[in-house]
XYZ file of C-alpha atoms in Angstrom:
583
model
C 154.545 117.766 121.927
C 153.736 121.234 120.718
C 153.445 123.708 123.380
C 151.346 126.532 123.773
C 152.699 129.995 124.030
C 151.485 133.014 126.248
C 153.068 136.570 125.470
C 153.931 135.325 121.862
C 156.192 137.851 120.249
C 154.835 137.699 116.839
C 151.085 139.124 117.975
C 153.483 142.353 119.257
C 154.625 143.044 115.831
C 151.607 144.782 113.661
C 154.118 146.227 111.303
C 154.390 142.656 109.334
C 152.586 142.869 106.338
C 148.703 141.446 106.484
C 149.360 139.835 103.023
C 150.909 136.869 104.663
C 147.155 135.969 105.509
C 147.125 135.130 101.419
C 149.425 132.325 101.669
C 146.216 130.602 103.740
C 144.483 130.423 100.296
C 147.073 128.458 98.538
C 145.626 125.134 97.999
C 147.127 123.338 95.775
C 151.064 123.442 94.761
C 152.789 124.974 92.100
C 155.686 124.161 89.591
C 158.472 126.686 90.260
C 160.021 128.531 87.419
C 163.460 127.845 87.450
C 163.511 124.587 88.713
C 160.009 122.782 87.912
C 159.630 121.137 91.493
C 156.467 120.736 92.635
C 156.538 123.756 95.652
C 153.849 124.999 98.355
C 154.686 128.460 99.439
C 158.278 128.970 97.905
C 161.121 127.114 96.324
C 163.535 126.329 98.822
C 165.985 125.337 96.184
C 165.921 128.521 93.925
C 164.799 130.867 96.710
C 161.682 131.704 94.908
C 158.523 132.577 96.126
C 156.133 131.132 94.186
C 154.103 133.126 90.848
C 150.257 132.981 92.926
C 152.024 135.200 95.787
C 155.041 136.717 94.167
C 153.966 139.757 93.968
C 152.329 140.211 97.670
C 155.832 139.127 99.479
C 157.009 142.685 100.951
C 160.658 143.399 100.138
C 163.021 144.707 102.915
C 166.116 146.906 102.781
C 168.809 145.818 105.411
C 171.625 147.949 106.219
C 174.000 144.562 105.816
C 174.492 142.048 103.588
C 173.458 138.428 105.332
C 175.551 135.416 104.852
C 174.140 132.125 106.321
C 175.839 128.789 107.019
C 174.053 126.222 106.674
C 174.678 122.685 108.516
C 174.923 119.510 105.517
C 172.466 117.694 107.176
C 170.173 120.756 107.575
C 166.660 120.241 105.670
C 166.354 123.170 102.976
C 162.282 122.369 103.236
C 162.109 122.695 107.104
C 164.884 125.325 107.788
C 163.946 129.145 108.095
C 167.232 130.583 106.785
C 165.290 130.237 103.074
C 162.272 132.832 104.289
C 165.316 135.748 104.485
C 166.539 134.271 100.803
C 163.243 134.653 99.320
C 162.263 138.211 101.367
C 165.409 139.692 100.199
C 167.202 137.567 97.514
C 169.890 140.356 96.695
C 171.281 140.598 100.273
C 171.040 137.412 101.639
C 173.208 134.371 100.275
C 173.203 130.649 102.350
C 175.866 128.517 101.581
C 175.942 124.603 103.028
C 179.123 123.742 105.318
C 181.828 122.821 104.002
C 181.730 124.959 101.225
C 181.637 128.285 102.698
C 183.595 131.463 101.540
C 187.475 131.988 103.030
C 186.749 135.265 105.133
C 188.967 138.077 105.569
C 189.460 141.045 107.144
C 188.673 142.687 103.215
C 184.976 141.371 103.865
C 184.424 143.456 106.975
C 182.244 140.589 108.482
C 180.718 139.842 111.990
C 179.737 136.542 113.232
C 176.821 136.113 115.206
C 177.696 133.419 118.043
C 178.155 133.228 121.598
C 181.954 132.860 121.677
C 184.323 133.828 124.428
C 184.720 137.059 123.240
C 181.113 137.915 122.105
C 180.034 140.957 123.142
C 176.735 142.562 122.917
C 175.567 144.268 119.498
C 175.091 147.300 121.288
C 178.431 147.121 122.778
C 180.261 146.580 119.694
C 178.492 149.965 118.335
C 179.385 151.849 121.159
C 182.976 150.645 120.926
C 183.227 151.658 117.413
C 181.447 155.099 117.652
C 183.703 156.066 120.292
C 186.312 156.462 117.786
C 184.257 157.481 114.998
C 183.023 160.387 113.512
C 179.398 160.453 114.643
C 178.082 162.105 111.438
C 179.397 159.495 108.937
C 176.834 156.782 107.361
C 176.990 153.927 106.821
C 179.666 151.814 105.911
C 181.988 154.194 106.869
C 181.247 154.272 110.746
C 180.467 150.517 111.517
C 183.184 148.724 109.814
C 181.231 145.571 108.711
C 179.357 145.480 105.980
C 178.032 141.544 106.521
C 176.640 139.609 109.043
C 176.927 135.995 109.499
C 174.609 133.481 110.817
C 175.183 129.712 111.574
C 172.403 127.658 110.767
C 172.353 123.968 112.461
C 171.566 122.610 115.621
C 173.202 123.479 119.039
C 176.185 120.820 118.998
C 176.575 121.226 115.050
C 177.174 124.719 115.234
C 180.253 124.326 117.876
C 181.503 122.338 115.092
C 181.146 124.735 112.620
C 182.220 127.601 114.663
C 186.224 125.914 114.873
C 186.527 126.469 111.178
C 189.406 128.725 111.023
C 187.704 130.247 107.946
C 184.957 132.099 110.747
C 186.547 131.444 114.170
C 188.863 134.562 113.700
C 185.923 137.093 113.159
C 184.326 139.374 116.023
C 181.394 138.014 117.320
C 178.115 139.435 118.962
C 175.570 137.401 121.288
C 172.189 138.859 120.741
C 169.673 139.543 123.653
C 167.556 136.472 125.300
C 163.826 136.156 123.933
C 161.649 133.337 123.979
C 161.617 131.355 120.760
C 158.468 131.206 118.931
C 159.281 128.349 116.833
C 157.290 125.267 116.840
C 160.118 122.227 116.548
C 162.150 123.429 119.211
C 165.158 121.332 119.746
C 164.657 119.263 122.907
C 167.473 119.871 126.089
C 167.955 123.277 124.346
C 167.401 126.691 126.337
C 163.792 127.985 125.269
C 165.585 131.699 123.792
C 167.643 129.536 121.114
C 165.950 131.099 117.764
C 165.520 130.015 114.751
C 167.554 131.437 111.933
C 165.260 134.139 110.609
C 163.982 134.889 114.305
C 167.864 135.419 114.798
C 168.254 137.557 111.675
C 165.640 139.415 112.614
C 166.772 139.946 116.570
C 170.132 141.144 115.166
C 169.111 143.831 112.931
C 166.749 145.242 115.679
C 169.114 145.638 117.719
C 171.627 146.851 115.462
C 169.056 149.412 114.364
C 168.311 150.786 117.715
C 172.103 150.424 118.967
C 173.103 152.971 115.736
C 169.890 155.185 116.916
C 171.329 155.237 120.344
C 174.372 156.724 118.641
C 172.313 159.569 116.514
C 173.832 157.612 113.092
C 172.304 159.042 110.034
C 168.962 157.848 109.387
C 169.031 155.540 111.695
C 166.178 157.260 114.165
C 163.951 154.752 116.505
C 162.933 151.506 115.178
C 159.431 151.192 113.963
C 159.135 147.749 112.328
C 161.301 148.525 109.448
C 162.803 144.773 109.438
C 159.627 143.164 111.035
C 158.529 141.288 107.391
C 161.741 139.386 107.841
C 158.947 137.197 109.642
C 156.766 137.231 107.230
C 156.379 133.585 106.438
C 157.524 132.600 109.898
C 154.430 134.263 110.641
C 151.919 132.363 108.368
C 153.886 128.986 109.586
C 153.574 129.806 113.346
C 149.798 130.516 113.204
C 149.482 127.054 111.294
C 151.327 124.986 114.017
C 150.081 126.533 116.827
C 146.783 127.537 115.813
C 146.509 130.637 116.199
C 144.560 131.200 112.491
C 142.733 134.129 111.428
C 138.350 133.182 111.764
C 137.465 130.794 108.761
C 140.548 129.456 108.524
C 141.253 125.466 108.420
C 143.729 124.435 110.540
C 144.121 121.455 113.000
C 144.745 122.992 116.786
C 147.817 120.630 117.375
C 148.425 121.846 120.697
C 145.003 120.631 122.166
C 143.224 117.377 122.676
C 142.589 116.852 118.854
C 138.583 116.053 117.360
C 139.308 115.184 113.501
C 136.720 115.275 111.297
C 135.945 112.416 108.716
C 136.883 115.130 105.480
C 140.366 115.143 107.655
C 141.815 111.442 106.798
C 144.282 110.557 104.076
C 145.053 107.424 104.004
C 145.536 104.476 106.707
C 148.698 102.194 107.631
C 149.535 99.470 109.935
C 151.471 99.479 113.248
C 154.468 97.462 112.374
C 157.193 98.548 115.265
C 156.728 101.281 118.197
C 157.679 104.094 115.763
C 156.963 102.649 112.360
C 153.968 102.908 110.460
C 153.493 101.013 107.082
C 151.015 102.695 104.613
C 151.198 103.324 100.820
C 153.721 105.390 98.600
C 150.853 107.351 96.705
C 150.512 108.787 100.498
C 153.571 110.256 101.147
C 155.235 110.897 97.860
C 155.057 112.983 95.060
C 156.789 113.438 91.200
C 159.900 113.520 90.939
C 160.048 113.253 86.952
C 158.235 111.481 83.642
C 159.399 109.354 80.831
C 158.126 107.505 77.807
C 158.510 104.117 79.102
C 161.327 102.302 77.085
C 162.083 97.788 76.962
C 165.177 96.533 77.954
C 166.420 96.446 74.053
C 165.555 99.682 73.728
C 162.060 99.713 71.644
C 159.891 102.699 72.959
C 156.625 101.962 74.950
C 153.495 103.407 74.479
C 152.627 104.975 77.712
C 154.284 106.886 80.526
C 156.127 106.506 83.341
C 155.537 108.943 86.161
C 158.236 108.506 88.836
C 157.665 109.499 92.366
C 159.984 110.074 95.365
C 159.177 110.677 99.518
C 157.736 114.276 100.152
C 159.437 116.375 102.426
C 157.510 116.343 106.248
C 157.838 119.567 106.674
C 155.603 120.557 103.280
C 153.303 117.746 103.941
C 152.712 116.129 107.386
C 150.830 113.336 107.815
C 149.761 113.089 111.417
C 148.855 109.568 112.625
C 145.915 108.925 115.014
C 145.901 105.550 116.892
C 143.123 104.073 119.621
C 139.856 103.559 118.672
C 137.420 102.693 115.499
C 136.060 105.933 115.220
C 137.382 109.178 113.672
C 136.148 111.305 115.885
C 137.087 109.595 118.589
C 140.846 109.684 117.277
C 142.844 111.542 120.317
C 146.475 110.088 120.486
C 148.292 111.585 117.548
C 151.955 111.331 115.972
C 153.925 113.557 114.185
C 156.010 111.820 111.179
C 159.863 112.313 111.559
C 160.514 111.072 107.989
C 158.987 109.109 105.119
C 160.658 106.546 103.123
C 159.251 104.718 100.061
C 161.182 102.619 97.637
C 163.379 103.451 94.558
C 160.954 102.170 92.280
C 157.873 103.649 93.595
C 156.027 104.802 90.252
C 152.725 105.256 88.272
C 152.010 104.081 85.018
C 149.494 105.831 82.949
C 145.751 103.909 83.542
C 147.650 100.913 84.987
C 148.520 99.636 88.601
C 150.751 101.952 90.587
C 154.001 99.497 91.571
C 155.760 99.341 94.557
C 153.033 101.060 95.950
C 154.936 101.322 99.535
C 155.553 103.365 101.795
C 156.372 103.374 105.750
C 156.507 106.685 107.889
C 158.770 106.659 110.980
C 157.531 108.757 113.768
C 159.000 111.464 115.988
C 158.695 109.621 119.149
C 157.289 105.937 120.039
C 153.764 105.001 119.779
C 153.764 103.692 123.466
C 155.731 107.166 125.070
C 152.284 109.093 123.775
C 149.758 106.114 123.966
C 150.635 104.358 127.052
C 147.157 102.610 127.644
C 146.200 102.151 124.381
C 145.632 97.889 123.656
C 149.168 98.003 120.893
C 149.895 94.597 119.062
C 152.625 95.108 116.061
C 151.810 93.053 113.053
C 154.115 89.430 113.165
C 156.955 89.140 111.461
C 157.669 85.943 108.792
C 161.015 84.696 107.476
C 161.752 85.734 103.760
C 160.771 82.026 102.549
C 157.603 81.611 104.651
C 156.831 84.635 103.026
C 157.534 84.269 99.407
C 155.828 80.782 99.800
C 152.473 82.164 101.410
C 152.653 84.390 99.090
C 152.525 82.105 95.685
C 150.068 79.647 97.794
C 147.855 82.486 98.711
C 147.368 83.524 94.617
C 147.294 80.346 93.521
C 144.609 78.962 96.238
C 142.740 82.536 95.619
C 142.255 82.528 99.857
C 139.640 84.954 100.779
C 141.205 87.852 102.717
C 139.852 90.661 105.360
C 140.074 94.360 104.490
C 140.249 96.580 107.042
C 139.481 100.453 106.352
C 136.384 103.260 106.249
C 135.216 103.132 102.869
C 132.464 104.962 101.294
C 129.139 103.948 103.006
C 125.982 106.740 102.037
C 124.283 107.665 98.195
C 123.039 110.962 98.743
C 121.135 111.015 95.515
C 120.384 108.782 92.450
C 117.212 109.376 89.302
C 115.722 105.618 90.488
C 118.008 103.907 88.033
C 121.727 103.518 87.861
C 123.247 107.300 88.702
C 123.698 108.714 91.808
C 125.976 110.716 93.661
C 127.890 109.866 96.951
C 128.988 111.368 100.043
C 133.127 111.586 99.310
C 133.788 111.119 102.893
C 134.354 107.834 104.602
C 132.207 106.600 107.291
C 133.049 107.546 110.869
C 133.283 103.791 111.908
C 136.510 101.383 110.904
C 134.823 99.140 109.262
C 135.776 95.231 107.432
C 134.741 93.259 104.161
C 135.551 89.931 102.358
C 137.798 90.040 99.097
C 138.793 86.817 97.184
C 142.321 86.726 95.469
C 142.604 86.581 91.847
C 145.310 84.216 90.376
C 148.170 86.052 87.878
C 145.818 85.697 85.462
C 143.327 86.735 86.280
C 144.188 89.742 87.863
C 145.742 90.936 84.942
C 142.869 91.574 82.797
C 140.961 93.254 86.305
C 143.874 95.381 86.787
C 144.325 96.299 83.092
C 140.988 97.854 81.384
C 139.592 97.317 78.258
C 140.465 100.192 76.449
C 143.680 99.947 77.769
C 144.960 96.631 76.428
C 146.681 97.650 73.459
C 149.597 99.177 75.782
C 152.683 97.278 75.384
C 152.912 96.390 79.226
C 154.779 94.010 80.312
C 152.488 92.421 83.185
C 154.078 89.487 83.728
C 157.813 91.331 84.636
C 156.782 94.636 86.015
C 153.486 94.150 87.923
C 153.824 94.529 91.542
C 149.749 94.188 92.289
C 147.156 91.542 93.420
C 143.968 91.925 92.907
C 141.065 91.018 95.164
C 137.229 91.017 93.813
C 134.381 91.649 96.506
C 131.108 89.969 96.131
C 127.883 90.749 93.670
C 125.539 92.615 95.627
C 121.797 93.651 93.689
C 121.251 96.500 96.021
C 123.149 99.358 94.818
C 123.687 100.514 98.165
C 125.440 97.460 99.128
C 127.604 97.421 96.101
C 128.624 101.229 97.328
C 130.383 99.810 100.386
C 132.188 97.490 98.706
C 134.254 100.911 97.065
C 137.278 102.617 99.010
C 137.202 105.975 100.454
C 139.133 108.665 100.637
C 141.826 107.567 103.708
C 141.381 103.963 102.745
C 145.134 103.582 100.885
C 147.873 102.206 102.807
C 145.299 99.983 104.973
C 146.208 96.447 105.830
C 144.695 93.308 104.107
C 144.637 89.915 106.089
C 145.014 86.725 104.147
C 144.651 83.190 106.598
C 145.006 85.433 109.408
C 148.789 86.360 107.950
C 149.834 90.314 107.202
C 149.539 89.628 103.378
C 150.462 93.442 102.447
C 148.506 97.287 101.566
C 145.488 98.118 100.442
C 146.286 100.550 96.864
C 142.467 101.484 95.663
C 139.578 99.894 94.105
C 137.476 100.008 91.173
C 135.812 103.488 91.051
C 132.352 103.794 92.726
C 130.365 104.168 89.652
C 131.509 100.606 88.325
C 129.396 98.081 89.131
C 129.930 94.387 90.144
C 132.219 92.900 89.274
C 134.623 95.291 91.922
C 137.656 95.175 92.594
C 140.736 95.991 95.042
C 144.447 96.340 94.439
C 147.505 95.223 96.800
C 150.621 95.525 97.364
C 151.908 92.610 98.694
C 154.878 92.290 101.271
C 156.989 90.037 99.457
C 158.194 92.921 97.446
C 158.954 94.639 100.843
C 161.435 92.036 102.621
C 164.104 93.972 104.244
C 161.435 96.174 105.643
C 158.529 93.320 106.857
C 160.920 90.263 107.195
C 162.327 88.391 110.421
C 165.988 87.998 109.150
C 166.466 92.275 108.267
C 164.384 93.433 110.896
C 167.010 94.529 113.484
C 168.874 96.508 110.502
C 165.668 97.934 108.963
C 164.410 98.734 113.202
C 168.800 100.430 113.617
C 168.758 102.597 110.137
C 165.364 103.606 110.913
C 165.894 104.569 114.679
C 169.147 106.693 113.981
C 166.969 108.495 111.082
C 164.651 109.070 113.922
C 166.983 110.299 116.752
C 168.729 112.285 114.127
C 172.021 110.774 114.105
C 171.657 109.724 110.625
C 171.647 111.652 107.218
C 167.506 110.886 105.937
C 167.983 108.515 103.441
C 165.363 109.002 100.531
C 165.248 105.363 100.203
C 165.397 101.681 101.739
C 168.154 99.805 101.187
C 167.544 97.190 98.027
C 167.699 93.730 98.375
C 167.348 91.074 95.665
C 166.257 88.109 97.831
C 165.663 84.970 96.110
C 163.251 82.260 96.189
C 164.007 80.064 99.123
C 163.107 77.042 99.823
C 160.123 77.185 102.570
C 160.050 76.052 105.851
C 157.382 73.262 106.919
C 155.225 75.615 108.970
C 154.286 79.147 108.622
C 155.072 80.811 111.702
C 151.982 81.123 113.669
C 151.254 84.060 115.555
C 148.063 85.951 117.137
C 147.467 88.562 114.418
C 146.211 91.763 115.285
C 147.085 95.123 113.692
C 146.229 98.641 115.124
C 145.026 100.648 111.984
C 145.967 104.234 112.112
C 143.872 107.386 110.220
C 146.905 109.830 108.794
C 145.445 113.183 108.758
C 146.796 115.956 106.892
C 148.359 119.414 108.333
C 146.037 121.798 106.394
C 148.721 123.882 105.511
């Protein structure tokens, strides 16, 4: 849980440029330059802010050149080592453990850690003017001309530290403050900074420990390194809410209200930290390719290939406990998303492998302890694959679960109208039959799209469901999915059948209808036999003992022969509303 801060060290520093305010107006994301990745704020790959606020990040001049180490299993989107690389890309260089530069006494560096021998920065000035000629500048009174910085978690960076490549070098401890960052690592002391608040503590200090000693220019420190926290600034005011008037931010540190316009999409419960929802949620593209058959004649359409976002860029906060939005208190803050390898979009056709499960930060019951929780059942791989081919070929009628669009705001008397975007405020259910393979086909596949060479049959991971005819134009409305809606569950004879993808749009009248994902293309994730590995791999990704894997593990299971009884089993599943950080 997010804490709230009194005395916060940022609001003393005025001297930070008010153009980080800008970086509120960034909407949408942008391709960057050198390495076409889709990118928020800056590239934390090329160290590039990006073109819409190039211009208004301030530059700074430090006295030292700033070498960071960064842990392996450090996130580049979530660490703040990158806001000194893009501030001051000349000076500042971050290279990933192991491969870090063989130090010598040549490169005049310092280290900053809290070794045996650390000593203060303003120590290690005084101890080098005393035997210096107080008149000299830079470098030729302090004899270091770098700094070094370890970047990594507490118990990492002991590890790092016994490289014999850095454990030789003199070493300063900088002075205790209270961190202002907002994923403070648990069990650690409360003045253990972040990498650019440490960057920043050191070169105050060494400022005003060379102004103690009359060096130069060096005179009494008025903010000239303070836009060293120049994002850090933007990101703490959006985490803790501390947002300039008119701004749109979620207060995560208080008993949370959302708002209807807030939801994304919606998932299913399916272990105390795991929530099941749709790809198209949490991922984004990676690349694009003119779709190609396996003997090598090209395709006429695209291929638009996605992989997990990064939870740092794009947090999807789940909300658990009641049937209304608004009523949504009990929220969870995704630890990592993972969607499968094959996860992709094909132009005007189904999306397939349109899953995607988020695993949570901490359990659902450690933050909801008296909410009602029942986890959706787990089937053997055979039940499944045969409840499956039953369900499509009975066409069962199934229960979808989500908000949905629900109010016309306008319409000429005839057949146009407009619609309020938003879903309703109340969770809400419908009827949708099954279509058979068939069937589904030409629902899923338009008209005018029929002449692509698609290859249904081998490729298509969707169901389809069709809702009722409805005369009333209003009724045939609420048949259509809203915005939050993807990711839902749908119910088939009372069994988890699989996700809710979209629907027909709005303005299409009967007949409507709904695409699926269904679990069977899921089984290592959703069936009894791999649950304890899918539950381990996903629990050490959550306790961070485990690299983030982008993707599941694949497994080719065949078709089994099935059991006499599907397993039976009280079905209930606790929907969740994902709501996005308004970053």
């Amino acid at each position: 849980m997010i804490e709230a801060h009194t005395g916060d060290f940022v609001d003393s520093l005025p001297t930070i440029s008010d153009k980080w305010t800008i970086l509120s107006s960034l909407s949408e994301r942008t391709v960057c330059s050198q390495c076409n990745k889709s990118r928020k704020y800056f590239c934390y790959t090329c160290y590039l802010p990006v073109p819409d606020i190039a211009k208004d990040v301030p530059p700074v001049d430090l006295p030292l050149a700033v070498d960071i180490i960064k842990h392996s299993k450090e996130i580049d989107g979530k660490s703040t080592a990158v806001h000194a690389a893009v501030i001051c890309p000349k000076l500042v260089n971050i290279y990933s453990y192991p491969s870090i530069p063989n130090y010598t006494a040549e490169d005049e560096a310092l280290l900053v850690f809290p070794g045996k021998s650390a000593v203060s920065v303003n120590e290690l000035v005084s101890k080098v003017f005393s035997n210096k000629d107080l008149n000299s500048q830079l470098p030729s009174v302090v004899p270091f001309k770098k700094v070094i910085l370890i970047d990594s978690t507490w118990n990492q960076c002991k590890g790092i530290y016994k490289d014999p490549r850095i454990s030789g070098l003199p070493c300063v401890v900088l002075k205790k403050r209270i961190t202002q960052f907002w994923r403070h690592q648990n069990g650690s002391p409360r003045w253990h900074l972040s990498t650019i608040e440490a960057v920043h503590q050191f070169f105050v200090e060494f400022h005003e420990a060379l102004a103690l000693q009359n060096c130069g220019s060096f005179t009494n420190y008025e903010g000239q390194y303070d836009n060293l926290l120049f994002f850090f600034r933007f990101m703490y005011y959006v985490h803790l809410s501390k947002a300039q008037p008119g701004w749109d931010v979620i207060p995560l540190e208080d008993d949370l209200t959302p708002e209807v316009r807030h939801t994304t999409c919606s998932g299913a419960l399916i272990a105390a930290y795991i929530v099941q929802t749709a790809c198209h949620c949490i991922s984004k593209e990676s690349h694009s390719r003119e779709a190609v058959a396996p003997d090598g004649t090209k395709l006429n359409y695209i291929e638009h290939f996605y992989r997990a976002q990064d939870v740092f860029e794009n947090p999807l906060y789940s909300f658990i406990g009641n049937t209304l939005i608004t009523r949504l208190v009990n929220w969870h803050r995704p630890k990592h998303y993972s969607i499968h390898q094959n996860c992709r979009f094909l132009h005007a056709l189904p999306a397939m492998y349109d899953q995607g499960f988020i695993i949570l930060e901490e359990t659902v019951p450690s933050r909801s302890n008296l909410a009602a929780i029942s986890y959706a059942p787990l089937y053997r791989s055979e039940e499944m694959l045969r409840y499956h081919r039953n369900a499509i070929e009975q066409e069962l009628t199934c229960l979808r679960i989500g908000h949905g669009l629900y109010r016309i705001t306008s319409r000429d008397g005839g057949e146009v109208f407009n619609y309020d975007p938003n879903p309703s405020n109340s969770l809400r259910w419908g009827w949708r039959t099954l279509l058979n393979r068939y069937d589904c086909k030409y629902a899923a596949i338009r008209p005018e799209f029929r002449l692509i060479r698609y290859d249904y049959d081998s490729l298509s991971t969707c169901d389809c469901g069709q809702s009722p005819q409805h005369h009333l134009l209003e009724q045939d409305l609420r048949y259509s999915s809203g915005r939050g809606d993807s990711g839902g569950p749908i119910v088939c004879g009372n069994h988890l059948y699989g996700t809710i993808m979209g629907s027909t749009p709005p303005n299409i009248r009967w007949p409507k209808f709904d695409y699926y994902t269904p679990n069977t293309f899921f089984l290592w994730e959703m069936s009894y036999e791999h649950r304890e590995s899918f539950l381990h791999e996903s629990d050490l990704i959550r306790r961070g003992f485990a690299r983030r894997q982008l993707y599941p593990r694949r497994l080719d299971e065949p078709m089994l022969q099935a059991s006499s009884r599907i397993l039976h089993s009280v079905f209930l599943t606790t929907t969740t509303v994902l709501m996005a950080s308004l970053l």
